[in-house]
């Protein structure tokens, strides 16, 4: 099985899942991801409430088809995908995987915040360097 298995051990896939250890780096990345995800959820719901459109095609379609339940389903699915990737990848690859997800989620939060502030007239323009 690819991922966390040691060549010296002969553990089953179930045992590998239960004996996974959380490194300090992964704990920090998970914290960033969870806080950023909460920010993304709150800002998305705020944006939708004030009349903005969802920019993510998948989320937009799920919102159109299933309403708020579709939004939560996408978020739940993303977290399941993230946990599965983290558990199955090697330590280094899992670190890269979590870091990339954290950066993308933080970028989405920043974009959403700026978009809402612009929409409400709090800021007029943002310079991108």
Short mmCIF file of C-alpha atoms in Angstrom, two decimals:
data_model
loop_
_atom_site.label_atom_id
_atom_site.label_comp_id
_atom_site.label_asym_id
_atom_site.label_seq_id
_atom_site.Cartn_x
_atom_site.Cartn_y
_atom_site.Cartn_z
CA UNK A 1 0.00 0.00 0.00
CA UNK A 2 1.43 3.41 -0.90
CA UNK A 3 1.79 6.02 1.75
CA UNK A 4 2.70 5.80 5.41
CA UNK A 5 3.72 2.12 5.53
CA UNK A 6 7.26 1.35 6.65
CA UNK A 7 9.11 -1.28 4.59
CA UNK A 8 10.10 -2.98 7.86
CA UNK A 9 6.53 -3.41 9.08
CA UNK A 10 3.77 -5.68 7.88
CA UNK A 11 0.71 -3.80 9.12
CA UNK A 12 -2.75 -3.91 7.60
CA UNK A 13 -4.27 -0.84 6.00
CA UNK A 14 -6.64 -0.42 8.95
CA UNK A 15 -3.75 -0.41 11.41
CA UNK A 16 -1.95 2.21 9.34
CA UNK A 17 -4.93 4.52 9.61
CA UNK A 18 -5.23 4.16 13.37
CA UNK A 19 -1.50 4.48 14.13
CA UNK A 20 -0.94 7.63 12.10
CA UNK A 21 1.02 10.20 14.10
CA UNK A 22 0.38 13.93 13.93
CA UNK A 23 3.65 15.87 13.62
CA UNK A 24 4.01 19.41 14.96
CA UNK A 25 4.17 20.76 11.40
CA UNK A 26 0.99 18.94 10.43
CA UNK A 27 -0.77 20.17 13.57
CA UNK A 28 0.07 23.78 12.64
CA UNK A 29 -1.05 23.25 9.04
CA UNK A 30 -4.31 21.62 10.15
CA UNK A 31 -4.96 24.56 12.47
CA UNK A 32 -4.39 27.03 9.65
CA UNK A 33 -6.62 24.99 7.32
CA UNK A 34 -9.46 24.70 9.82
CA UNK A 35 -9.38 28.40 10.77
CA UNK A 36 -9.17 29.43 7.10
CA UNK A 37 -12.01 27.06 6.19
CA UNK A 38 -14.23 28.59 8.87
CA UNK A 39 -13.32 32.02 7.48
CA UNK A 40 -14.12 30.85 3.96
CA UNK A 41 -17.50 29.49 5.05
CA UNK A 42 -18.42 32.66 6.93
CA UNK A 43 -17.29 34.97 4.14
CA UNK A 44 -19.02 32.88 1.46
CA UNK A 45 -22.28 32.94 3.41
CA UNK A 46 -21.88 36.69 3.97
CA UNK A 47 -21.20 37.28 0.29
CA UNK A 48 -24.22 35.26 -0.74
CA UNK A 49 -26.37 37.14 1.77
CA UNK A 50 -25.39 40.55 0.39
CA UNK A 51 -26.06 39.44 -3.18
CA UNK A 52 -22.68 38.33 -4.53
CA UNK A 53 -22.39 35.26 -6.73
CA UNK A 54 -20.33 32.18 -5.85
CA UNK A 55 -17.17 32.06 -7.95
CA UNK A 56 -16.41 28.34 -7.64
CA UNK A 57 -18.28 26.49 -10.40
CA UNK A 58 -18.74 23.32 -8.33
CA UNK A 59 -20.02 25.17 -5.26
CA UNK A 60 -22.22 27.38 -7.42
CA UNK A 61 -23.82 24.36 -9.07
CA UNK A 62 -24.34 22.59 -5.73
CA UNK A 63 -25.92 25.75 -4.29
CA UNK A 64 -28.24 25.98 -7.29
CA UNK A 65 -29.25 22.33 -7.04
CA UNK A 66 -29.36 21.73 -3.27
CA UNK A 67 -29.18 25.13 -1.60
CA UNK A 68 -27.12 25.53 1.53
CA UNK A 69 -26.99 21.73 1.98
CA UNK A 70 -25.06 21.53 -1.31
CA UNK A 71 -22.56 24.07 -0.03
CA UNK A 72 -22.01 22.06 3.16
CA UNK A 73 -21.70 18.84 1.15
CA UNK A 74 -18.89 20.34 -0.94
CA UNK A 75 -17.08 21.54 2.19
CA UNK A 76 -17.50 18.15 3.86
CA UNK A 77 -16.25 16.36 0.74
CA UNK A 78 -13.21 18.63 0.56
CA UNK A 79 -12.35 17.83 4.19
CA UNK A 80 -12.74 14.08 3.56
CA UNK A 81 -10.47 14.36 0.53
CA UNK A 82 -7.94 16.33 2.58
CA UNK A 83 -7.91 13.83 5.45
CA UNK A 84 -7.57 10.89 3.04
CA UNK A 85 -4.67 12.55 1.24
CA UNK A 86 -2.95 13.41 4.48
CA UNK A 87 -3.31 9.88 5.81
CA UNK A 88 -2.19 8.09 2.65
CA UNK A 89 0.74 10.25 1.58
CA UNK A 90 4.28 10.05 2.91
CA UNK A 91 5.25 12.54 5.61
CA UNK A 92 6.89 14.92 3.13
CA UNK A 93 4.14 14.69 0.51
CA UNK A 94 1.46 15.10 3.17
CA UNK A 95 3.22 18.26 4.36
CA UNK A 96 3.27 19.68 0.82
CA UNK A 97 -0.38 18.64 0.31
CA UNK A 98 -1.53 20.35 3.52
CA UNK A 99 0.59 23.44 2.85
CA UNK A 100 -0.84 23.86 -0.65
CA UNK A 101 -4.38 23.47 0.64
CA UNK A 102 -3.68 26.02 3.40
CA UNK A 103 -2.25 28.56 0.94
CA UNK A 104 -5.15 28.17 -1.49
CA UNK A 105 -7.73 28.44 1.30
CA UNK A 106 -6.05 31.54 2.75
CA UNK A 107 -5.95 33.10 -0.74
CA UNK A 108 -9.68 32.40 -1.17
CA UNK A 109 -10.40 33.98 2.22
CA UNK A 110 -8.38 37.09 1.33
CA UNK A 111 -10.11 37.35 -2.06
CA UNK A 112 -13.56 36.93 -0.50
CA UNK A 113 -12.83 39.55 2.16
CA UNK A 114 -11.61 42.08 -0.41
CA UNK A 115 -14.58 41.37 -2.70
CA UNK A 116 -17.09 41.90 0.13
CA UNK A 117 -15.34 45.08 1.28
CA UNK A 118 -15.35 46.42 -2.28
CA UNK A 119 -19.00 45.49 -2.76
CA UNK A 120 -19.96 47.33 0.43
CA UNK A 121 -17.89 50.35 -0.60
CA UNK A 122 -15.45 50.09 2.30
CA UNK A 123 -12.53 49.99 -0.10
CA UNK A 124 -12.50 51.18 -3.69
CA UNK A 125 -9.52 49.43 -5.23
CA UNK A 126 -6.82 47.00 -4.29
CA UNK A 127 -3.39 47.20 -5.87
CA UNK A 128 -1.80 43.88 -6.73
CA UNK A 129 1.97 43.93 -6.74
#
